[in-house]
Coordinates of C-alpha atoms and ligand atoms in Angstrom, one line a residue:
D1 CA -26.1 3.0 -45.3
E2 CA -23.1 2.4 -47.6
L3 CA -20.7 4.6 -45.8
S4 CA -21.2 2.8 -42.5
D5 CA -18.7 0.1 -43.5
V6 CA -15.8 2.4 -44.2
V7 CA -15.1 3.6 -40.6
D8 CA -11.7 2.7 -39.3
P9 CA -12.2 2.6 -35.5
S10 CA -8.5 3.4 -35.1
D11 CA -9.6 7.0 -36.1
C12 CA -10.9 7.2 -32.6
E13 CA -7.3 7.1 -31.3
K14 CA -6.5 10.4 -33.0
D15 CA -8.8 12.5 -30.8
P16 CA -6.6 14.4 -28.3
I17 CA -8.9 14.0 -25.4
H18 CA -6.6 15.7 -22.8
L19 CA -6.8 18.9 -24.8
V20 CA -10.5 19.3 -25.1
G21 CA -10.3 22.7 -23.4
R22 CA -13.7 22.4 -21.7
V23 CA -15.0 21.4 -18.3
Q24 CA -18.2 19.8 -17.1
S25 CA -20.7 21.8 -15.2
F26 CA -20.1 20.3 -11.7
G27 CA -16.9 22.3 -11.2
C28 CA -14.9 25.3 -12.5
L29 CA -11.2 25.4 -13.3
I30 CA -8.6 28.0 -12.7
A31 CA -4.9 27.7 -13.7
V32 CA -2.3 29.9 -12.0
D33 CA 1.3 30.5 -12.7
R34 CA 4.3 30.4 -10.3
N35 CA 3.2 33.8 -9.0
W36 CA -0.3 32.7 -8.5
V37 CA -1.6 34.9 -11.3
I38 CA -4.5 33.4 -13.1
R39 CA -3.6 32.3 -16.7
H40 CA -6.6 30.2 -17.6
A41 CA -10.2 30.0 -16.3
S42 CA -13.3 28.2 -17.3
T43 CA -16.3 30.3 -18.2
N44 CA -18.5 28.9 -15.4
C45 CA -16.4 30.3 -12.6
D46 CA -19.0 33.0 -11.7
Q47 CA -21.7 30.3 -11.6
I48 CA -19.8 27.9 -9.4
L49 CA -18.2 30.5 -7.1
G50 CA -21.3 32.6 -6.8
K51 CA -19.6 35.9 -7.6
E52 CA -19.2 38.1 -10.7
F53 CA -15.8 38.7 -12.0
A54 CA -15.1 41.2 -14.8
N55 CA -12.1 39.3 -16.1
L56 CA -10.2 36.6 -14.2
I57 CA -7.4 36.2 -16.7
G58 CA -4.2 38.1 -15.6
M59 CA -5.7 38.7 -12.1
P60 CA -3.6 37.6 -9.0
L61 CA -5.6 34.9 -7.3
R62 CA -5.5 36.9 -4.0
E63 CA -7.7 39.5 -5.7
A64 CA -10.3 36.9 -6.7
M65 CA -10.3 35.3 -3.2
T66 CA -8.9 36.3 0.1
A67 CA -5.2 36.5 1.1
Q68 CA -6.0 33.8 3.7
S69 CA -7.4 31.4 1.1
V70 CA -4.4 31.8 -1.2
H71 CA -2.1 31.2 1.8
D72 CA -4.0 28.0 2.7
L73 CA -4.1 26.8 -0.9
R74 CA -0.4 27.5 -1.4
S75 CA 0.6 25.6 1.7
K76 CA -1.5 22.6 0.5
T77 CA 0.5 22.5 -2.7
Q78 CA 3.4 21.3 -0.6
L79 CA 1.8 17.9 -1.1
L80 CA 2.3 18.3 -4.9
I81 CA 6.0 19.2 -4.4
Q82 CA 6.3 16.0 -2.3
G83 CA 5.1 14.0 -5.2
N84 CA 1.3 13.6 -4.6
R85 CA -0.8 13.6 -7.7
A86 CA -3.4 16.0 -6.2
A87 CA -3.8 18.2 -3.1
R88 CA -7.3 18.7 -1.7
L89 CA -9.3 20.8 0.6
F90 CA -12.8 19.8 1.5
G91 CA -15.6 22.1 2.7
Y92 CA -13.3 25.1 2.6
D93 CA -14.7 28.6 3.0
L94 CA -12.9 30.4 0.1
F95 CA -14.5 33.9 0.5
E96 CA -15.0 33.8 4.3
N97 CA -18.7 34.2 3.6
G98 CA -19.9 30.8 4.8
R99 CA -20.1 29.2 1.4
R100 CA -18.1 26.0 1.3
F101 CA -16.2 24.5 -1.6
D102 CA -14.2 21.3 -2.3
I103 CA -10.9 22.2 -4.0
S104 CA -8.5 19.9 -5.8
M105 CA -5.1 21.1 -7.1
H106 CA -2.6 19.5 -9.4
H107 CA 0.3 20.6 -11.6
S108 CA -0.1 20.8 -15.4
G109 CA 3.2 21.9 -17.0
D110 CA 4.3 25.1 -15.3
L111 CA 0.9 25.8 -14.0
T112 CA -1.1 24.8 -10.9
V113 CA -4.6 23.9 -11.8
L114 CA -7.4 24.5 -9.2
E115 CA -10.7 22.7 -9.6
I116 CA -13.5 24.0 -7.5
E117 CA -16.8 22.5 -6.7
A118 CA -19.6 24.0 -4.6
K119 CA -20.0 21.8 -1.5
Q120 CA -23.4 20.3 -1.3
A121 CA -24.8 20.1 2.2
S122 CA -23.6 16.6 3.3
P123 CA -26.3 14.8 5.2
G124 CA -25.0 14.3 8.8
G125 CA -21.4 14.9 7.8
R126 CA -20.6 11.3 6.8
D127 CA -17.0 10.3 7.1
E128 CA -16.5 8.8 3.7
L129 CA -13.0 7.6 4.3
S130 CA -14.0 5.5 7.3
L131 CA -16.3 3.5 5.0
V132 CA -13.4 2.3 2.9
Q133 CA -11.6 0.2 5.5
P134 CA -14.3 -2.4 6.2
L135 CA -15.1 -2.7 2.5
I136 CA -11.6 -3.3 1.5
E137 CA -11.3 -5.8 4.3
R138 CA -13.9 -7.9 2.6
V139 CA -12.1 -7.8 -0.6
R140 CA -8.9 -8.8 1.2
R141 CA -10.5 -12.0 2.5
K142 CA -11.0 -13.2 -1.1
K143 CA -7.9 -15.0 -2.5
T144 CA -9.0 -15.3 -6.1
I145 CA -9.4 -12.7 -8.8
E146 CA -13.0 -13.7 -9.3
G147 CA -13.8 -13.4 -5.6
A148 CA -12.0 -10.1 -5.2
T149 CA -13.5 -8.4 -8.2
H150 CA -17.0 -9.6 -7.3
E151 CA -16.6 -8.2 -3.8
A152 CA -15.1 -4.9 -5.1
A153 CA -18.2 -4.4 -7.4
R154 CA -20.5 -4.9 -4.5
A155 CA -18.5 -2.6 -2.2
L156 CA -18.3 0.2 -4.7
K157 CA -22.0 0.0 -5.4
A158 CA -22.7 0.2 -1.6
L159 CA -20.3 3.1 -1.3
T160 CA -21.8 5.2 -4.2
G161 CA -25.4 4.1 -4.6
L162 CA -24.9 3.9 -8.4
D163 CA -27.2 1.7 -10.4
R164 CA -24.5 -0.5 -11.9
V165 CA -20.9 -1.2 -11.0
M166 CA -18.8 -3.5 -13.2
V167 CA -15.3 -4.8 -13.2
Y168 CA -14.1 -4.6 -16.8
R169 CA -10.9 -6.5 -17.7
F170 CA -8.7 -5.9 -20.7
E171 CA -7.7 -8.9 -22.8
A172 CA -4.3 -9.2 -24.6
D173 CA -5.8 -7.6 -27.7
D174 CA -7.3 -4.7 -25.8
S175 CA -10.8 -5.8 -26.1
G176 CA -12.4 -6.4 -22.7
A177 CA -15.0 -8.2 -20.8
V178 CA -17.3 -7.6 -17.8
I179 CA -16.0 -10.1 -15.3
A180 CA -17.9 -8.9 -12.2
E181 CA -21.0 -6.9 -11.8
A182 CA -23.3 -5.5 -9.0
R183 CA -26.5 -3.9 -10.3
E184 CA -30.0 -2.8 -9.5
A185 CA -32.5 -5.7 -10.3
E186 CA -34.1 -3.7 -13.1
M187 CA -30.9 -3.2 -15.0
P188 CA -30.1 -5.8 -17.7
P189 CA -27.0 -7.9 -16.9
Y190 CA -23.8 -7.1 -18.7
L191 CA -21.8 -9.8 -16.9
G192 CA -19.8 -11.9 -19.4
L193 CA -20.2 -9.6 -22.4
R194 CA -17.2 -8.7 -24.6
Y195 CA -16.5 -5.2 -26.0
P196 CA -14.2 -4.4 -28.9
A197 CA -10.9 -2.5 -28.2
S198 CA -12.1 0.7 -30.0
D199 CA -14.7 1.3 -27.3
I200 CA -11.9 2.6 -25.2
P201 CA -9.3 3.8 -27.6
K202 CA -5.6 3.7 -27.0
Q203 CA -5.1 7.4 -26.0
A204 CA -7.9 7.0 -23.4
R205 CA -6.3 3.8 -22.0
D206 CA -2.9 5.5 -21.8
L207 CA -4.5 8.5 -20.0
Y208 CA -6.4 6.2 -17.6
A209 CA -3.2 4.4 -16.7
R210 CA -2.0 7.7 -15.3
S211 CA -5.2 9.2 -13.8
P212 CA -7.3 7.1 -11.4
V213 CA -10.8 8.6 -11.5
R214 CA -13.3 9.9 -14.1
L215 CA -16.8 11.2 -13.6
I216 CA -19.3 12.1 -16.3
S217 CA -22.0 13.3 -14.0
D218 CA -24.5 14.2 -16.8
V219 CA -24.1 12.9 -20.3
N220 CA -26.5 15.6 -21.5
G221 CA -25.0 18.3 -19.3
A222 CA -23.6 21.7 -20.5
T223 CA -19.8 22.1 -20.8
Y224 CA -17.8 25.3 -20.6
P225 CA -14.6 26.4 -22.4
V226 CA -11.4 27.1 -20.6
E227 CA -10.1 30.5 -21.7
P228 CA -7.9 31.4 -23.3
Q229 CA -7.7 28.3 -25.4
F230 CA -3.9 28.8 -26.0
D231 CA -1.3 30.4 -23.9
A232 CA 1.2 33.0 -25.1
K233 CA 3.3 30.2 -26.6
G234 CA 0.3 28.8 -28.5
A235 CA 0.0 25.8 -26.2
P236 CA -3.4 24.5 -25.0
L237 CA -3.8 23.6 -21.3
D238 CA -3.2 19.9 -20.7
L239 CA -6.3 18.6 -18.8
S240 CA -5.0 15.0 -18.4
Q241 CA -5.3 15.1 -14.6
A242 CA -8.4 17.4 -14.4
V243 CA -11.4 15.6 -13.0
T244 CA -13.7 18.3 -14.4
R245 CA -12.4 17.7 -17.9
A246 CA -15.3 17.4 -20.5
V247 CA -15.2 14.1 -22.3
A248 CA -15.1 13.2 -26.0
P249 CA -18.6 13.8 -27.6
V250 CA -18.3 10.4 -29.3
H251 CA -18.2 8.7 -25.9
L252 CA -21.2 10.8 -24.7
E253 CA -23.1 9.5 -27.7
Y254 CA -22.0 6.0 -26.8
L255 CA -23.3 6.3 -23.3
R256 CA -26.6 7.8 -24.5
N257 CA -27.0 4.8 -26.9
M258 CA -26.5 2.6 -23.9
E259 CA -29.2 4.6 -22.1
V260 CA -26.8 5.7 -19.4
G261 CA -27.2 9.1 -17.7
A262 CA -24.0 9.3 -15.7
S263 CA -20.8 7.3 -15.9
M264 CA -17.8 6.9 -13.7
S265 CA -14.7 4.8 -14.0
L266 CA -11.8 4.0 -11.8
S267 CA -8.5 2.7 -13.1
I268 CA -7.4 -0.8 -12.1
V269 CA -3.6 -0.7 -12.4
S270 CA -1.3 -3.5 -11.5
R271 CA 2.5 -3.1 -11.8
G272 CA 2.1 0.1 -13.8
V273 CA -0.2 -1.5 -16.4
L274 CA -3.9 -0.7 -16.9
W275 CA -5.4 -4.0 -16.0
G276 CA -9.0 -3.0 -16.2
L277 CA -11.6 -0.4 -15.0
M278 CA -14.2 -0.3 -12.4
A279 CA -17.0 1.1 -14.7
C280 CA -20.1 2.5 -13.1
H281 CA -23.4 3.6 -14.7
H282 CA -26.4 5.4 -13.5
R283 CA -29.7 5.8 -15.4
E284 CA -30.1 9.4 -14.4
A285 CA -27.6 12.2 -14.0
F286 CA -25.7 11.5 -10.8
H287 CA -23.0 13.6 -9.0
V288 CA -20.4 12.0 -6.8
D289 CA -18.8 14.8 -4.8
A290 CA -15.1 15.3 -4.4
E291 CA -15.0 13.9 -0.9
K292 CA -16.7 10.7 -2.0
R293 CA -14.5 10.5 -5.1
S294 CA -11.4 10.6 -2.8
A295 CA -12.8 7.7 -0.8
M296 CA -13.3 5.8 -4.0
E297 CA -9.8 6.7 -5.2
L298 CA -8.4 5.3 -1.9
F299 CA -10.6 2.2 -2.4
V300 CA -9.3 1.5 -5.9
Q301 CA -5.7 2.1 -4.8
L302 CA -6.1 -0.5 -2.0
F303 CA -7.9 -2.8 -4.4
N304 CA -5.0 -2.5 -6.9
Y305 CA -2.6 -3.5 -4.1
E306 CA -4.7 -6.5 -3.2
L307 CA -5.0 -7.5 -6.9
T308 CA -1.2 -7.3 -7.3
Q309 CA -0.8 -9.5 -4.2
I310 CA -3.2 -12.1 -5.6
E311 CA -1.3 -12.1 -8.9
T312 CA 2.0 -12.4 -7.2
D313 CA 0.7 -15.4 -5.1
L314 CA -0.5 -17.0 -8.3
E315 CA 2.9 -16.6 -9.9
L316 CA 4.7 -18.0 -6.8
A317 CA 2.4 -21.0 -6.8
A318 CA 3.1 -21.5 -10.5
A319 CA 6.8 -21.2 -9.8
D320 CA 6.5 -23.9 -7.1
V321 CA 4.7 -26.2 -9.5
A322 CA 7.3 -25.6 -12.1
A323 CA 10.1 -26.3 -9.6
S324 CA 8.7 -29.7 -8.6
I325 CA 8.0 -30.6 -12.2
H326 CA 11.6 -29.7 -12.9
D327 CA 12.9 -31.9 -10.2
R328 CA 10.8 -34.9 -11.3
L329 CA 11.8 -34.4 -15.0
I330 CA 15.5 -34.3 -14.3
E331 CA 15.2 -37.3 -12.0
R332 CA 13.3 -39.4 -14.5
I333 CA 14.8 -38.2 -17.8
V334 CA 18.4 -38.3 -16.6
D335 CA 19.0 -41.9 -17.7
R336 CA 16.8 -41.8 -20.8
K337 CA 18.8 -41.8 -24.0
D338 CA 16.1 -41.2 -26.6
L339 CA 13.7 -38.4 -27.4
A340 CA 10.7 -40.6 -27.6
S341 CA 10.9 -41.9 -24.0
A342 CA 11.8 -38.4 -22.7
L343 CA 8.7 -37.2 -24.4
D344 CA 6.5 -39.8 -22.6
I345 CA 7.8 -38.6 -19.3
L346 CA 7.4 -35.0 -20.3
S347 CA 3.8 -35.4 -21.3
E348 CA 3.0 -37.5 -18.1
E349 CA 4.6 -34.9 -15.8
L350 CA 3.1 -31.9 -17.5
S351 CA -0.4 -33.1 -18.1
D352 CA -1.8 -31.7 -14.8
A353 CA -0.2 -28.3 -15.2
V354 CA -0.8 -27.6 -18.9
G355 CA -3.9 -28.7 -20.8
F356 CA -2.9 -30.1 -24.2
D357 CA -4.1 -32.7 -26.7
G358 CA -0.7 -33.4 -28.1
V359 CA 3.0 -32.5 -27.7
V360 CA 5.9 -32.5 -30.1
I361 CA 9.6 -32.5 -29.2
Y362 CA 11.9 -31.4 -31.9
V363 CA 15.6 -31.5 -31.2
N364 CA 18.5 -31.4 -33.8
G365 CA 15.9 -32.0 -36.5
T366 CA 14.7 -35.1 -34.9
Y367 CA 10.9 -35.2 -34.3
A368 CA 8.9 -37.1 -31.7
G369 CA 5.1 -36.5 -31.3
R370 CA 2.4 -37.8 -28.9
G371 CA -1.3 -37.4 -29.2
E372 CA -3.1 -35.1 -31.6
V373 CA -0.2 -33.4 -33.5
P374 CA 1.0 -32.3 -36.9
T375 CA 2.8 -35.0 -38.8
E376 CA 6.6 -34.8 -39.0
E377 CA 6.4 -33.2 -42.5
E378 CA 3.8 -30.7 -41.3
F379 CA 5.9 -29.9 -38.3
R380 CA 9.1 -29.3 -40.2
R381 CA 7.4 -26.5 -42.1
L382 CA 5.8 -25.2 -39.0
A383 CA 9.2 -25.1 -37.3
A384 CA 10.4 -22.6 -39.9
H385 CA 7.4 -20.4 -39.1
L386 CA 8.2 -20.7 -35.4
G387 CA 11.7 -19.4 -36.1
E388 CA 10.0 -16.2 -37.3
V389 CA 7.3 -15.6 -34.8
H390 CA 9.2 -16.5 -31.6
R391 CA 10.1 -13.2 -30.1
N392 CA 10.5 -14.6 -26.6
G393 CA 11.2 -18.1 -25.3
V394 CA 7.5 -18.8 -25.2
Y395 CA 5.0 -18.2 -28.0
A396 CA 1.3 -18.9 -27.5
T397 CA -1.5 -18.7 -30.0
E398 CA -5.0 -20.1 -29.9
N399 CA -5.3 -19.7 -33.7
I400 CA -2.3 -21.1 -35.6
S401 CA -3.8 -20.6 -39.0
A402 CA -4.4 -16.9 -38.5
Q403 CA -0.6 -16.3 -38.9
Y404 CA 0.2 -19.5 -40.7
P405 CA -2.4 -20.5 -43.3
E406 CA -0.8 -23.9 -43.8
G407 CA -2.0 -24.7 -40.3
L408 CA -5.4 -25.4 -41.8
D409 CA -3.8 -28.7 -43.1
F410 CA -3.8 -30.1 -39.6
L411 CA -6.8 -28.2 -38.2
D412 CA -8.4 -31.6 -37.7
R413 CA -5.8 -32.3 -35.0
A414 CA -4.4 -29.0 -33.8
A415 CA -5.7 -25.4 -33.8
G416 CA -3.7 -23.7 -31.0
M417 CA -0.2 -24.1 -29.8
L418 CA 2.1 -23.2 -26.9
S419 CA 5.6 -23.3 -28.2
L420 CA 8.8 -23.3 -26.1
S421 CA 12.0 -22.5 -27.8
V422 CA 14.5 -24.7 -26.0
S423 CA 17.8 -23.8 -27.4
R424 CA 19.6 -20.6 -28.0
T425 CA 19.8 -21.1 -31.7
K426 CA 16.0 -21.2 -32.2
R427 CA 16.0 -24.6 -33.8
D428 CA 14.8 -26.8 -31.0
Y429 CA 11.2 -26.7 -29.7
V430 CA 8.8 -28.3 -27.3
V431 CA 5.3 -27.5 -28.6
F432 CA 2.0 -28.3 -26.9
F433 CA -1.0 -28.5 -29.2
R434 CA -4.7 -28.0 -28.6
K435 CA -7.6 -29.1 -30.7
E436 CA -10.1 -26.8 -32.3
L437 CA -12.8 -25.7 -29.9
V438 CA -15.8 -24.2 -31.7
R439 CA -17.4 -21.9 -29.2
S440 CA -19.3 -18.7 -29.2
V441 CA -18.5 -15.3 -27.7
L442 CA -21.3 -12.9 -26.7
W443 CA -20.4 -9.4 -27.7
A444 CA -22.3 -6.3 -26.8
G445 CA -23.3 -5.3 -30.3
N446 CA -21.6 -6.4 -33.5
P447 CA -17.8 -6.1 -32.9
S448 CA -16.9 -5.8 -36.5
K449 CA -19.0 -2.7 -36.8
P450 CA -18.2 -0.7 -33.6
A451 CA -18.8 2.6 -35.3
S452 CA -20.4 4.2 -38.4
I453 CA -20.5 7.5 -40.2
E454 CA -23.9 9.2 -40.2
N455 CA -25.4 10.0 -43.6
G456 CA -23.9 13.2 -44.9
T457 CA -21.6 14.0 -42.0
K458 CA -18.0 13.2 -41.4
R459 CA -18.5 12.3 -37.8
I460 CA -17.9 8.9 -36.4
S461 CA -20.8 7.5 -34.4
P462 CA -20.6 4.6 -32.0
R463 CA -22.9 1.7 -32.7
K464 CA -26.6 2.1 -31.7
S465 CA -27.3 -1.3 -30.6
F466 CA -25.6 -3.1 -27.7
A467 CA -27.9 -6.1 -28.0
A468 CA -25.9 -9.3 -27.4
W469 CA -24.3 -10.5 -30.6
Q470 CA -23.1 -14.0 -30.8
E471 CA -19.9 -14.7 -32.7
V472 CA -19.2 -18.3 -33.5
V473 CA -15.4 -18.7 -33.1
K474 CA -13.8 -21.3 -35.4
S475 CA -10.3 -22.6 -36.2
R476 CA -9.3 -21.7 -32.7
S477 CA -8.5 -23.7 -29.6
G478 CA -9.4 -22.7 -26.1
P479 CA -7.2 -19.8 -24.9
W480 CA -3.9 -20.5 -23.1
S481 CA -4.2 -19.1 -19.6
R482 CA -1.8 -16.7 -18.1
R483 CA -0.9 -19.4 -15.6
E484 CA 0.0 -21.9 -18.3
I485 CA 2.1 -19.3 -20.1
R486 CA 3.9 -18.3 -16.9
L487 CA 4.5 -21.9 -16.0
S488 CA 6.0 -22.7 -19.4
E489 CA 8.3 -19.7 -19.1
T490 CA 9.7 -21.2 -16.0
L491 CA 9.7 -24.7 -17.4
R492 CA 11.5 -23.7 -20.5
V493 CA 14.7 -23.2 -18.5
S494 CA 14.5 -26.8 -17.2
L495 CA 13.8 -28.1 -20.7
M496 CA 16.8 -26.3 -22.1
E497 CA 19.0 -28.2 -19.7
I498 CA 17.3 -31.5 -20.6
V499 CA 17.4 -30.8 -24.3
L500 CA 21.1 -30.0 -24.2
K501 CA 21.7 -33.4 -22.6
L502 CA 19.5 -35.2 -25.0
A503 CA 21.3 -33.5 -27.9
D504 CA 24.7 -34.6 -26.5
E505 CA 23.5 -38.1 -26.0
A506 CA 22.0 -38.3 -29.5
R507 CA 25.3 -37.1 -30.9
D508 CA 27.3 -39.6 -28.8
A509 CA 25.1 -42.4 -29.9
R510 CA 25.6 -41.5 -33.5
Q511 CA 29.4 -41.6 -33.1
Ligands
BLA1 C1 -14.0 6.3 -23.1 N1 -15.2 4.1 -23.1 C2 -14.6 5.2 -22.5 C3 -14.7 4.9 -21.1 C4 -15.3 3.7 -20.9 C5 -15.7 3.3 -22.2 C6 -15.6 3.1 -19.5 C7 -14.1 5.8 -19.9 C8 -15.0 7.0 -19.6 C9 -16.1 6.6 -18.7 O1 -15.8 6.4 -17.5 O2 -17.3 6.5 -19.1 C10 -16.4 2.1 -22.6 N2 -18.1 1.7 -20.8 C11 -17.2 1.3 -21.8 C12 -17.4 -0.1 -22.0 C13 -18.3 -0.5 -21.1 C14 -18.8 0.7 -20.3 C15 -16.7 -1.0 -22.9 O3 -19.6 0.7 -19.4 C16 -18.8 -1.8 -20.9 C17 -19.8 -2.2 -20.1 N3 -16.0 4.8 -28.2 C18 -16.6 4.1 -29.2 C19 -16.0 4.5 -30.4 C20 -15.1 5.5 -30.1 C21 -15.1 5.7 -28.7 C22 -16.4 4.0 -31.8 O4 -17.4 3.3 -29.1 C23 -14.3 6.4 -31.0 C24 -14.6 6.7 -32.3 C25 -14.2 6.6 -28.1 N4 -14.4 6.1 -25.6 C26 -14.0 6.8 -26.6 C27 -13.2 7.9 -26.2 C28 -13.2 7.9 -24.8 C29 -13.9 6.7 -24.4 C30 -12.6 9.0 -27.1 C31 -12.5 8.8 -23.9 C32 -13.5 9.7 -23.2 C33 -12.7 10.8 -22.4 O5 -12.1 10.4 -21.4 O6 -12.7 11.9 -22.9

């Protein structure tokens, strides 16, 4: 329909998902104040706790449970004061009547939030935590991101029994790709597919950077309001850290369109940044109980640590390469007097570390180019543009003409560039160029239409079809890898030294 084109997917970012004020059916939620008087409660407490309460709001918790329970819960909250995100009790007999519950507590503003789930009879009392160690050991043996993520997907599938486990990695533009997958044979593969940024909007990514686990145990399940909706000051309860939090309806619709019955995701965080998600699907509704979720949380924490290790090792290796290139450059360039022969040495020494089709050195307005590059005239104009876009010492783009339409003039030679600003005044550059690489990206559904508005409603709906959609990407080079960018950041410092010398010598020669 006509309207389907007018949706701005950034509208999804405005949905305050942490204030939904509802919980899913697998647990109930009670928030108590400093005096352990109940201030909020979800309407499914009777159902979960197996008791009838006239009105929980305003009731001291000890009247709803036993004095012993409240004592035990309170002493557990020491963990929160010590800085833990959550404090947990598993299989706890809240009413001293033999019925067992898993309880998780966390702070939200001035309140302590209790989330309570009825304990399902666990077959043979499996010790979930003990399963984590051998699985993470297998991840640890992998020294590459590919190996570690692949092993993690397999491990998590074994740990949970879910139909599909994926490792989803965010790209620089917040779109993402499935980079590892373990799945039941009947499930269609998603490995390699790309998804637009609006599938996981910004407020959700921000929230997931702070909370490690989410479970949607039944995409068609009932949800229950948390009452009262607002406290005496008119503020709603912040459910950011609540695992029972009901999720945004637009996302439930998304999952139904994907024919998913239950979804779970764990946050992959490296150095405080949300790197990706371990995203899991099940065809039917599926509950992962609190004890197992804790094991998974531990698993992903250990995984995050391993991932950060691998990334640190990669950085150290890149720094080593940069250091030896630096030494050779200094040694070989030291007695070169002119830019052109310095450029020859530079392109020889760097060709193994950075993939490029051409390189330009531009010092004091003097141009020297090798390989497939813009002409001197073209480069002079480009240099003015570089002065504007360089925010850091290194600027990389796989699509010059997106920001700089004149770049189309030299698209036959160069589509992407990695530019190093090699003087403080932002006038001197070493720029590596790459030729156009026409390639195709497989998206899960058409990425330019991630959502639509249904006829006659104002509601945004996610796309219905996730069928692979091939985008032919033009006027771009292949992407610059993180490794190449990191390496150039280090090399830039060496080049600044060299360029300073070359500039001096060029001046002396002129005198
Ligand atoms: C949340 N979107 C999510 C989540 C995932 C995805 C994993 C986290 C919740 C969960 O664990 O299920 C997306 N799931 C994916 C992707 C894959 C997958 C990419 O399995 C790939 C295989 N979503 C839309 C549009 C909007 C939207 C158009 O497609 C907004 C209009 C919103 N997605 C949306 C919102 C959330 C979300 C609001 C947060 C849900 C919540 O935590 O309440």
